[in-house]
Coordinates of C-alpha atoms in Angstrom, one line a residue:
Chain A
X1 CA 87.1 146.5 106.0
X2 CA 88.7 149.8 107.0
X3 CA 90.6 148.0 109.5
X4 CA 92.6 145.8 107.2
X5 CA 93.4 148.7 104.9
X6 CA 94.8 150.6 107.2
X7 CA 96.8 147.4 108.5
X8 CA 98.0 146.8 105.2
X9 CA 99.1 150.3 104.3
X10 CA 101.4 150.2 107.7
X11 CA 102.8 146.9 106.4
X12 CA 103.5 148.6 103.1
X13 CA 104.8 151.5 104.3
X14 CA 107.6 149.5 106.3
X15 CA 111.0 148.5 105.5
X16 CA 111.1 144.6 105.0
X17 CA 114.5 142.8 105.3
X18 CA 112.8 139.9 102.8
X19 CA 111.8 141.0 98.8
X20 CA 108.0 140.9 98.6
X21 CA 106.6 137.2 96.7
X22 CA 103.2 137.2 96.1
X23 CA 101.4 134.7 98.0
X24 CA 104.2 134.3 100.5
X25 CA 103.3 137.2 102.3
X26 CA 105.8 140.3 103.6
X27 CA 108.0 140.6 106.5
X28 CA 106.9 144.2 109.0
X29 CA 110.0 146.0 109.2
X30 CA 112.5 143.7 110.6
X31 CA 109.8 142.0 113.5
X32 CA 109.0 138.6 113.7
X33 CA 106.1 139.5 112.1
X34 CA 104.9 138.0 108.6
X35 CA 101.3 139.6 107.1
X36 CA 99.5 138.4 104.4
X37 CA 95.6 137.9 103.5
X38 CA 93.6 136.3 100.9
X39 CA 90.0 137.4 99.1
X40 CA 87.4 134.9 97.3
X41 CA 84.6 136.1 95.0
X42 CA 82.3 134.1 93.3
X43 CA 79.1 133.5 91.3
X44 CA 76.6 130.5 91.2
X45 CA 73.8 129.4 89.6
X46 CA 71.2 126.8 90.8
X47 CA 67.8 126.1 89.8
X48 CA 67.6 129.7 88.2
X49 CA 68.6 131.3 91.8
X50 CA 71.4 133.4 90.9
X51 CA 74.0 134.4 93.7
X52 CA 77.1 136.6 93.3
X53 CA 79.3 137.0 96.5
X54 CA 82.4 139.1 97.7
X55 CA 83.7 136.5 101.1
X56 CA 86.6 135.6 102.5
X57 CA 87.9 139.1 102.9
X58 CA 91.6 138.2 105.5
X59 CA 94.5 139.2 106.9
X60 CA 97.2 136.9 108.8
X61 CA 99.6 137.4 110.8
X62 CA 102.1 135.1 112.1
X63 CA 106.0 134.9 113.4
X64 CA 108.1 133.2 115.8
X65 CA 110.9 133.9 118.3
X66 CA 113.1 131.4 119.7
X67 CA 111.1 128.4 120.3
X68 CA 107.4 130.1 120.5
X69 CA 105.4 130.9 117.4
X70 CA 102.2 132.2 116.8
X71 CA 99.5 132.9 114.2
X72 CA 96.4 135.6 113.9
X73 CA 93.5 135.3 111.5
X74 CA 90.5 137.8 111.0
X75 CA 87.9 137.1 108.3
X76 CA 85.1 138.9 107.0
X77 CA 83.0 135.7 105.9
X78 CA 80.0 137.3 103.8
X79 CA 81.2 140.3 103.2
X80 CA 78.5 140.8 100.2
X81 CA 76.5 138.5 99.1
X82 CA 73.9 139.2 96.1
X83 CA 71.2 136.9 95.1
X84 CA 68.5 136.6 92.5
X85 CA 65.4 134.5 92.8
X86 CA 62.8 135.2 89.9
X87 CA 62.4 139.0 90.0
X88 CA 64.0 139.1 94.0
X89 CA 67.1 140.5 94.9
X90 CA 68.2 140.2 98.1
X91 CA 71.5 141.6 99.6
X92 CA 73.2 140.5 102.8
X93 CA 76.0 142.4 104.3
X94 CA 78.0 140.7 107.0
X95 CA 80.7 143.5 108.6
X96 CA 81.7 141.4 111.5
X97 CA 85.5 140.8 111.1
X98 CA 85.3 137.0 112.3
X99 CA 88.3 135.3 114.5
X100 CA 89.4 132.5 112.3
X101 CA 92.5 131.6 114.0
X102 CA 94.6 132.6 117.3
X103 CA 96.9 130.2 118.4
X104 CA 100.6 130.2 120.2
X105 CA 102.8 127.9 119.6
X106 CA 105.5 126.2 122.0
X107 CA 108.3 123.5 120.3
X108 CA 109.7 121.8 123.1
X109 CA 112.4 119.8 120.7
X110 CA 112.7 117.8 117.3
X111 CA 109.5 116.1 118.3
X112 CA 107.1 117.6 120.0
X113 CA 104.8 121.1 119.4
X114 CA 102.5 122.2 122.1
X115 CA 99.5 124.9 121.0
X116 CA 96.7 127.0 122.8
X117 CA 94.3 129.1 121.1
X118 CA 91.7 128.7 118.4
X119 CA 93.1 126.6 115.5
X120 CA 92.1 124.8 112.2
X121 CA 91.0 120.6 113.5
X122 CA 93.8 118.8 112.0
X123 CA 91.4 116.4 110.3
X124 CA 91.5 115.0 106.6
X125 CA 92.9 116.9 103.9
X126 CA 90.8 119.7 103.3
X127 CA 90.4 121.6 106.7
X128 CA 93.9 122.4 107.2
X129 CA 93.8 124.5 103.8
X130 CA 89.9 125.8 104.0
X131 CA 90.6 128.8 101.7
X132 CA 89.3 128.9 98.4
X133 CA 92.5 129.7 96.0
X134 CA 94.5 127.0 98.1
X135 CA 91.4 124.4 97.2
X136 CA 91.3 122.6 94.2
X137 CA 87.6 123.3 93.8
X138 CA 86.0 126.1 95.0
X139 CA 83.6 124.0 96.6
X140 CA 84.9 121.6 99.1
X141 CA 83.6 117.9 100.1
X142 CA 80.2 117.9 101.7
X143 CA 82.1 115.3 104.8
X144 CA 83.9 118.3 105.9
X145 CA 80.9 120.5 107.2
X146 CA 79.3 117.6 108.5
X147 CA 81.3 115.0 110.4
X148 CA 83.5 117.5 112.9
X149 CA 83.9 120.7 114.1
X150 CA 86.0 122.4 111.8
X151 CA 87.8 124.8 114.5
X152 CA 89.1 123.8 118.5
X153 CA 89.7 126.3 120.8
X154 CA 91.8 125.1 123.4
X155 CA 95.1 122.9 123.3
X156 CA 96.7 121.0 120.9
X157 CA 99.5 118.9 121.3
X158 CA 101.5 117.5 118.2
X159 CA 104.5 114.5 117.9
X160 CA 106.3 114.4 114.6
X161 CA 109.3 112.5 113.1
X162 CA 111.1 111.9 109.7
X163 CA 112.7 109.0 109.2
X164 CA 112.6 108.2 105.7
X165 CA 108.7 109.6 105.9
X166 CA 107.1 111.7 108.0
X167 CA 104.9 110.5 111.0
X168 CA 102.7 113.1 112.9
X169 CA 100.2 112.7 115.8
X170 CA 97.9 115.6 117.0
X171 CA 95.8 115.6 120.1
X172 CA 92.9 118.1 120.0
X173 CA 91.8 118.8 123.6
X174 CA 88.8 121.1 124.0
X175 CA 87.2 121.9 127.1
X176 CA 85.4 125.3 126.7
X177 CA 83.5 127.2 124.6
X178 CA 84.2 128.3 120.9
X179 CA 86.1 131.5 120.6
X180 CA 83.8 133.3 118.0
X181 CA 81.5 130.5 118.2
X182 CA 80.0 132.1 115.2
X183 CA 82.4 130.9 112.8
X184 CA 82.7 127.1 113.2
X185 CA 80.1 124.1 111.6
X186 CA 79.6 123.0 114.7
X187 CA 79.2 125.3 118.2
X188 CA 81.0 122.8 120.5
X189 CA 81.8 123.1 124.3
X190 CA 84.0 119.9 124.5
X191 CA 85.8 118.4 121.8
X192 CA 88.7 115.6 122.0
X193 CA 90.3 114.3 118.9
X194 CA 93.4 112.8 117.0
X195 CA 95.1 112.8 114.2
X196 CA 97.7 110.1 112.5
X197 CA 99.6 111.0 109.5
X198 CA 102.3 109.2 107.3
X199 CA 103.7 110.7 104.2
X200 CA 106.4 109.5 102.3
X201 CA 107.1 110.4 98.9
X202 CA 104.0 110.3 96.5
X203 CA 101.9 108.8 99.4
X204 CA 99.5 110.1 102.5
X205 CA 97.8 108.0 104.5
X206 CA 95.5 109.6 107.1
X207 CA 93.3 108.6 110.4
X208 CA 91.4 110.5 112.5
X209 CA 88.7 109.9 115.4
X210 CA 86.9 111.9 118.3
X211 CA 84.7 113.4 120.6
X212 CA 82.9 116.4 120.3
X213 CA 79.3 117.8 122.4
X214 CA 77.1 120.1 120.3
X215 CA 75.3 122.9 121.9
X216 CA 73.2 124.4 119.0
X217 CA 71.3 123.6 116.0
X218 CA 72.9 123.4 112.5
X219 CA 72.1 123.1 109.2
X220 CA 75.1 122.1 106.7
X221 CA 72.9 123.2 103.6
X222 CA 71.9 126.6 105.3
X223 CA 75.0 127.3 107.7
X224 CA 74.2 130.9 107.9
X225 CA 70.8 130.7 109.3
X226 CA 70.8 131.6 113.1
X227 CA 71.8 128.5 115.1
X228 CA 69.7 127.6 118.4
X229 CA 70.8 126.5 121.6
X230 CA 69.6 122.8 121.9
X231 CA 67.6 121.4 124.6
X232 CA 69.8 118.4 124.8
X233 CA 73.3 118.4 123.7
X234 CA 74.0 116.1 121.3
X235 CA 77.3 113.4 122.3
X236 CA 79.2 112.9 119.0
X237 CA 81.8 110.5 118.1
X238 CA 83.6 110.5 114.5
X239 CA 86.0 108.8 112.3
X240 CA 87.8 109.7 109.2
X241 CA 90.3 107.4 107.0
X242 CA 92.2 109.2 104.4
X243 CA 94.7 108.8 101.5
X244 CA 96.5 110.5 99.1
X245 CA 98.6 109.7 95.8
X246 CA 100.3 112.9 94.2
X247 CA 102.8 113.4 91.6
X248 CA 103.9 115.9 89.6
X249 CA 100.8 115.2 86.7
X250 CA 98.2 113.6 89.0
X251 CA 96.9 113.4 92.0
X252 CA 94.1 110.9 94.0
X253 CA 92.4 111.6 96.6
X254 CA 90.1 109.8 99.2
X255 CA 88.6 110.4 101.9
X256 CA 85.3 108.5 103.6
X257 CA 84.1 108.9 107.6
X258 CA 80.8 108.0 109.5
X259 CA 79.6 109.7 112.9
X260 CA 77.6 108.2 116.0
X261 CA 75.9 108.9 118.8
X262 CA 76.1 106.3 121.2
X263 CA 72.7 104.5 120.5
X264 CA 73.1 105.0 116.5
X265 CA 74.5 106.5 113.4
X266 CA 74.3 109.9 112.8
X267 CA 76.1 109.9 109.7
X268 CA 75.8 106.9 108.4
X269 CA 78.9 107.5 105.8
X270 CA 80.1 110.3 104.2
X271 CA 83.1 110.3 101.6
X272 CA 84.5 111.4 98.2
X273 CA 86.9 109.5 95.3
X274 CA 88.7 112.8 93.4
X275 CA 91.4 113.1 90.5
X276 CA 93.1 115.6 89.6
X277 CA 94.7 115.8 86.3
X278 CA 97.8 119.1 85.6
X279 CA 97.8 119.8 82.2
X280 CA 100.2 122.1 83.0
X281 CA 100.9 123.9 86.3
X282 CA 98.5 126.9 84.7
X283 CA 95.6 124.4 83.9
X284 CA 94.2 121.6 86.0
X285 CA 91.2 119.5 85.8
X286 CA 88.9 117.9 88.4
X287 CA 86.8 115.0 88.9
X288 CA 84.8 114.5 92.0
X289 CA 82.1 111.6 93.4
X290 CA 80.7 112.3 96.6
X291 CA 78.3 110.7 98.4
X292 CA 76.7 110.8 101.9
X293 CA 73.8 110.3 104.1
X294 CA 73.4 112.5 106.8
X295 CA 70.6 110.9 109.3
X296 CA 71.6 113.9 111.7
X297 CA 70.2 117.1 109.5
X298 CA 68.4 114.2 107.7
X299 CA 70.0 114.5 104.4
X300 CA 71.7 112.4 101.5
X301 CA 73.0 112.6 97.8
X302 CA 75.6 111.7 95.6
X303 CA 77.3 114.4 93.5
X304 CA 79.2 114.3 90.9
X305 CA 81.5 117.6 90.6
X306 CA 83.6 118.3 86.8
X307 CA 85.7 121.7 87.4
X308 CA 88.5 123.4 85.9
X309 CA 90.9 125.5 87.4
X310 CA 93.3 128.3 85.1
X311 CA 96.1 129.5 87.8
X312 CA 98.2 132.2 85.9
X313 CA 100.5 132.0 88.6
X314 CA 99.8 130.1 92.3
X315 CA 98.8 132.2 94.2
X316 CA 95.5 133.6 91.7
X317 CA 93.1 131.1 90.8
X318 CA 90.7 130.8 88.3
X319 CA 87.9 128.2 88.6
X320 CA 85.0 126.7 87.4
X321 CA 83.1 123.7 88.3
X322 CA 79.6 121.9 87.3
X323 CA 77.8 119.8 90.0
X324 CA 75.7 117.3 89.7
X325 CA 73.5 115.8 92.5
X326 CA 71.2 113.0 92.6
X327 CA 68.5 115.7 94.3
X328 CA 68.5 117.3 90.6
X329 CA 67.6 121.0 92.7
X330 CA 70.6 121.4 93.9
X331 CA 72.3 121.0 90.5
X332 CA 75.1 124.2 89.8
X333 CA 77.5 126.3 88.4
X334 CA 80.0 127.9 90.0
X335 CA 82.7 130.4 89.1
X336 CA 85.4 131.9 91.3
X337 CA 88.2 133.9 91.5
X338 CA 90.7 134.0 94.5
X339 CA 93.7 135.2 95.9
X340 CA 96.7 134.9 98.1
X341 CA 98.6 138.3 98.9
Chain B
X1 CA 153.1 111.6 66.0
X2 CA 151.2 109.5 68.8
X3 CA 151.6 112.1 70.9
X4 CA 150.2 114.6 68.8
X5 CA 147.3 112.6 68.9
X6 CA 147.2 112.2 72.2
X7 CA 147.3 115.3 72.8
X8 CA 145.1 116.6 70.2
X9 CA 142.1 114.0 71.8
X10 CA 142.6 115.9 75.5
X11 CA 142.8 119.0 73.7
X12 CA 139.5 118.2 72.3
X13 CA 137.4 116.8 74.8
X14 CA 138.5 118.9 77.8
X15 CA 135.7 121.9 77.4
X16 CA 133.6 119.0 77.5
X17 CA 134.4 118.0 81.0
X18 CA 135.2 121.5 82.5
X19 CA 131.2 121.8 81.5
X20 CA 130.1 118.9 83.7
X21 CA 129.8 121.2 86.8
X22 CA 130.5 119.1 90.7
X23 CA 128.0 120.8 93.4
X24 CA 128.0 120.2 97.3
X25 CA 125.5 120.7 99.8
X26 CA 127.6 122.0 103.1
X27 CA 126.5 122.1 106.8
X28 CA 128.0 123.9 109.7
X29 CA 130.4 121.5 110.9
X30 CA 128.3 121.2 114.3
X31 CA 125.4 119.2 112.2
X32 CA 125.2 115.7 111.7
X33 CA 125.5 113.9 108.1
X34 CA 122.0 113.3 106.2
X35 CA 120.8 111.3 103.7
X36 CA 119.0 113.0 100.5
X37 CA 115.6 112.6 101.6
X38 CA 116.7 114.4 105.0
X39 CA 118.0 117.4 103.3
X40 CA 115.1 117.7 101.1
X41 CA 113.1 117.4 104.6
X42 CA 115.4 120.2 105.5
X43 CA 114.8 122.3 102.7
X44 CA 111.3 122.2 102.8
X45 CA 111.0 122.9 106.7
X46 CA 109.7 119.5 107.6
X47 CA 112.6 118.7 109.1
X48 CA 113.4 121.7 111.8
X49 CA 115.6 120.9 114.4
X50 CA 117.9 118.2 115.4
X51 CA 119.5 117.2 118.8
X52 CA 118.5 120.4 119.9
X53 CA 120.1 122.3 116.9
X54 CA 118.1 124.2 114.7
X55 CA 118.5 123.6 111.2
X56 CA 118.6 126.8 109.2
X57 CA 118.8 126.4 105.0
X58 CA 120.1 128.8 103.3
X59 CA 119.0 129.3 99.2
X60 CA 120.7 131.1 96.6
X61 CA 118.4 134.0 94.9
X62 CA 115.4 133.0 93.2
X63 CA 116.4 132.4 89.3
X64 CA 120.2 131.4 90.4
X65 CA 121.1 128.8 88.0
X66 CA 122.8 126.4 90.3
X67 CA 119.7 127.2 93.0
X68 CA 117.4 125.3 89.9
X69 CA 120.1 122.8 89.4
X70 CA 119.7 121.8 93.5
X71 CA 115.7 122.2 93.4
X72 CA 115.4 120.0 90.6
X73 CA 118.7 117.3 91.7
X74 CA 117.7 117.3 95.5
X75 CA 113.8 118.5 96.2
X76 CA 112.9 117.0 92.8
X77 CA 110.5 120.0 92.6
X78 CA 109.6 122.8 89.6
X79 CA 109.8 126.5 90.6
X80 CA 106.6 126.2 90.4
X81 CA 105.4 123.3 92.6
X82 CA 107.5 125.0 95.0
X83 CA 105.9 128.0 94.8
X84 CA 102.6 126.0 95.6
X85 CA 104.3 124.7 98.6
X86 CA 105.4 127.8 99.9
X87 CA 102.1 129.6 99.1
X88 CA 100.3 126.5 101.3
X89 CA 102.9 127.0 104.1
X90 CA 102.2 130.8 104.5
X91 CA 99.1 129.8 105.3
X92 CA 100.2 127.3 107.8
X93 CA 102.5 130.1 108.7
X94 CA 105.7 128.8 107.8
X95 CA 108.1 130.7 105.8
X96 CA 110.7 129.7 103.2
X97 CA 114.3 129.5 103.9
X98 CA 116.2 132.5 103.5
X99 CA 118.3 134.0 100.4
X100 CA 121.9 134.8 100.0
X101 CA 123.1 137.0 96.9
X102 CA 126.3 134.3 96.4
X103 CA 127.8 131.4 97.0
X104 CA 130.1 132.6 99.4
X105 CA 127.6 134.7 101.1
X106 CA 126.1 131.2 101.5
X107 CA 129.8 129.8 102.4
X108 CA 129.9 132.1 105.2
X109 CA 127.2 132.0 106.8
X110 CA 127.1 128.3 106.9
X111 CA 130.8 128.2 108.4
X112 CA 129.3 130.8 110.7
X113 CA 126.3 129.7 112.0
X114 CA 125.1 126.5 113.7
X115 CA 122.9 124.5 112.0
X116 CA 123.2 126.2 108.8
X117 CA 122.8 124.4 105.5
X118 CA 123.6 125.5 101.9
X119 CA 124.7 124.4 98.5
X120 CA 127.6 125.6 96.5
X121 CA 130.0 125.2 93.7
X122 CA 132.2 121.9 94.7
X123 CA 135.8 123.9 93.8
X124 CA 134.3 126.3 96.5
X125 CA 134.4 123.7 99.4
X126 CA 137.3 123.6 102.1
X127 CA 138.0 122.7 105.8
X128 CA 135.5 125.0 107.1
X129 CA 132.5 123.4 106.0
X130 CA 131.1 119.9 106.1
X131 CA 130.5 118.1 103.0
X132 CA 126.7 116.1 103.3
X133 CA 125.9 115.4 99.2
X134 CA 127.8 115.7 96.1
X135 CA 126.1 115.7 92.6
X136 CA 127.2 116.8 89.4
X137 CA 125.7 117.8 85.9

């Protein structure tokens, strides 16, 4: 923790050519250097276990020069976590400042972007923006812990072009281990993947598909329980379709994927249907259903998620949301507030 | 008498018109033309580069009256969805386009610089610049 401090009152302390907007982070000095960070605390309540945690805890760094750019990312993930069972209290303290992203970038022209380094899988909607006060729930879609590994750590190449809309490919090529294996769904050695995007106007349409080999156990419900190396890799393939309508009032979203192994589903399907309603930029409802069935960790629900977010300005948010599952345990409130610095 | 009149009528409705401001978005003359959708591309870093010219877009200050006239006429975005964009783009690492105190700061630096892209008061523009969209009040 002492680490970012320090970083941040170096950052303070220097002239910036830019005037400092919250959640846009601040220029160091006159470098091509940007820094900014983000914090998420929250409290939950499910089947009378009781859970208050401080996580989240980053600082970013990113710039470019000419035609390379390049992005940092430490994270404190649990930085304190409290919870009550009956008359138990337990308290976990994780001070390991995580590697969340570390990528360079190189754009060769109009069209095409060429990346190494550990980066967020361009896949769906949610895991390009996994941070809590960029969410629109503080919980996010069961389908993105358990169909792909959220992080690749090796090359990327990208195409994009506007014409009217905007059309982007990715290419996610993985041939190595994780960097900071630790923080990632999956621990993955090889892990090839695409991504198609159109956008135009209100509209996003979304498809994605790859490859991925897992090397240790995981469990989406517990991901911080120690992971095990497996006996047998397990060969993963996966597939996402996605879409998006958003205007200023309301937004719908959709997302629904499956994932194999070669002899059978692993996932048989996983997917969500959400609205989002602005009452006002300030206040914003949410209505989520989700449903999956998970043959893999050998688990499946439907959930139906009613939250409420209060964002004074963007960057802070405010949230609340009730879930209900059809495995009526795991029924729960959860209240959060985040920000962007 | 009919003259009176006359002139009486332009007398009259002539504050109305000098109200009805004329705005143009300019461009260094070494860019191409674009359409509206391109300059909002432009404006919101979609759109970066462009036979091998990088596009730079230049905004007034925050709160400029004519900067909320082109943010509403051209992105067809509140200050405040765009401060959700920008926040989300921080994240991606992408940064906003820069600020200029005036309207000839902006002038300049768009006559000066390749690629550059602004907005200013129509009765502004001359030979230096390129005109790419013209709206009014």
């Amino acid at each position: 923790m002492y680490k970012i401090i320090i970083i941040l009152a170096l950052v303070m302390s220097s002239y910036a050519q830019e005037e400092y907007q919250l959640g846009e982070g601040m220029q160091v000095a006159s470098l091509p250097l940007y820094v900014g960070g983000y914090f998420s605390s929250d409290y939950k309540n499910r089947d009378n276990v009781i859970s208050y945690s401080l996580d989240d805890i980053a600082i970013l760094g990113y710039g470019d020069y000419d035609k390379f750019s390049y992005m940092a990312e430490f994270e404190y993930k649990s930085f304190y976590v409290e919870t009550h069972t009956g008359d138990t209290v337990d308290i976990t303290k994780d001070r390991k400042l995580h590697t969340e992203r570390v990528y360079l970038d190189y754009k060769l022209n109009e069209n095409y972007m060429f990346r190494v380094g550990k980066y967020n899988s361009p896949i769906g909607f949610w895991n390009l923006l996994p941070v809590n006060v960029l969410r629109d729930t503080t919980s996010s879609p069961v389908s993105l812990n358990i169909l792909f590994p959220k992080f690749t750590t090796g090359a990327g190449i990208s195409y994009s072009s506007y014409n009217g809309g905007e059309t982007k490919i990715d290419l996610m090529l993985q041939n190595n281990s994780d960097l900071d294996s630790d923080y990632n769904n999956y621990t993955v050695d090889r892990h090839y993947g695409f991504n198609f995007s159109y956008e135009k106007e209100d509209y996003t349409f979304k498809l994605n598909g790859g490859y991925f080999r897992n090397i240790m156990s995981y469990s989406p419900i517990e991901p911080d329980e120690p992971h095990e190396l497996l006996v047998h890799p397990q060969d993963l393939y996966y597939f996402l379709l996605s879409g998006k309508y958003d205007t200023p009032n309301y937004q719908l979203l959709g997302e629904i994927g499956t994932q194999r192994k070669e002899s059978e589903f692993t996932t048989n399907y996983a997917g969500y249907i959400q609205g989002l309603y602005r009452f006002s930029e300030q206040h914003i409802g949410v209505v989520r259903l989700e449903s999956y069935d998970d043959t893999l960790h050998d688990m499946k629900d439907d959930i139906a998620i009613v939250g409420y977010t209060y964002r004074p300005i963007y960057p802070v948010a405010i949230k609340s949301e009730y879930q209900i599952h059809s495995l009526h345990l795991e029924n729960q409130f959860i209240f959060s507030f985040s920000m962007m610095f | 008498m009919k003259k009176i009149v006359i002139a009486s009528a332009v007398l009259l409705f002539l504050p109305l018109f000098s109200f009805a401001g004329e705005y143009a978005v300019i461009s260094n003359k070494s860019v191409k033309s674009f359409s509206e959708s391109e300059i909002k591309a432009i404006f919101l870093k979609k759109l970066t580069s462009i036979d091998d010219i990088t596009l730079v877009p230049v905004n007034l200050e925050a709160g400029d009256s004519l900067r909320l006239k082109f943010e509403e006429k051209l992105l067809d975005m509140s200050f405040e969805r765009l401060k959700s964009y920008w926040t989300k783009e921080h994240y991606l690492g992408h940064r906003p386009p820069v600020n200029m105190k005036s309207e000839e700061s902006v002038k300049a630096f768009v006559k000066k610089v390749d690629g550059a892209i602004g907005y200013i008061n129509s009765n502004s523009v001359d030979e230096s610049v390129k005109v790419l969209y013209k709206w009014s009040d």
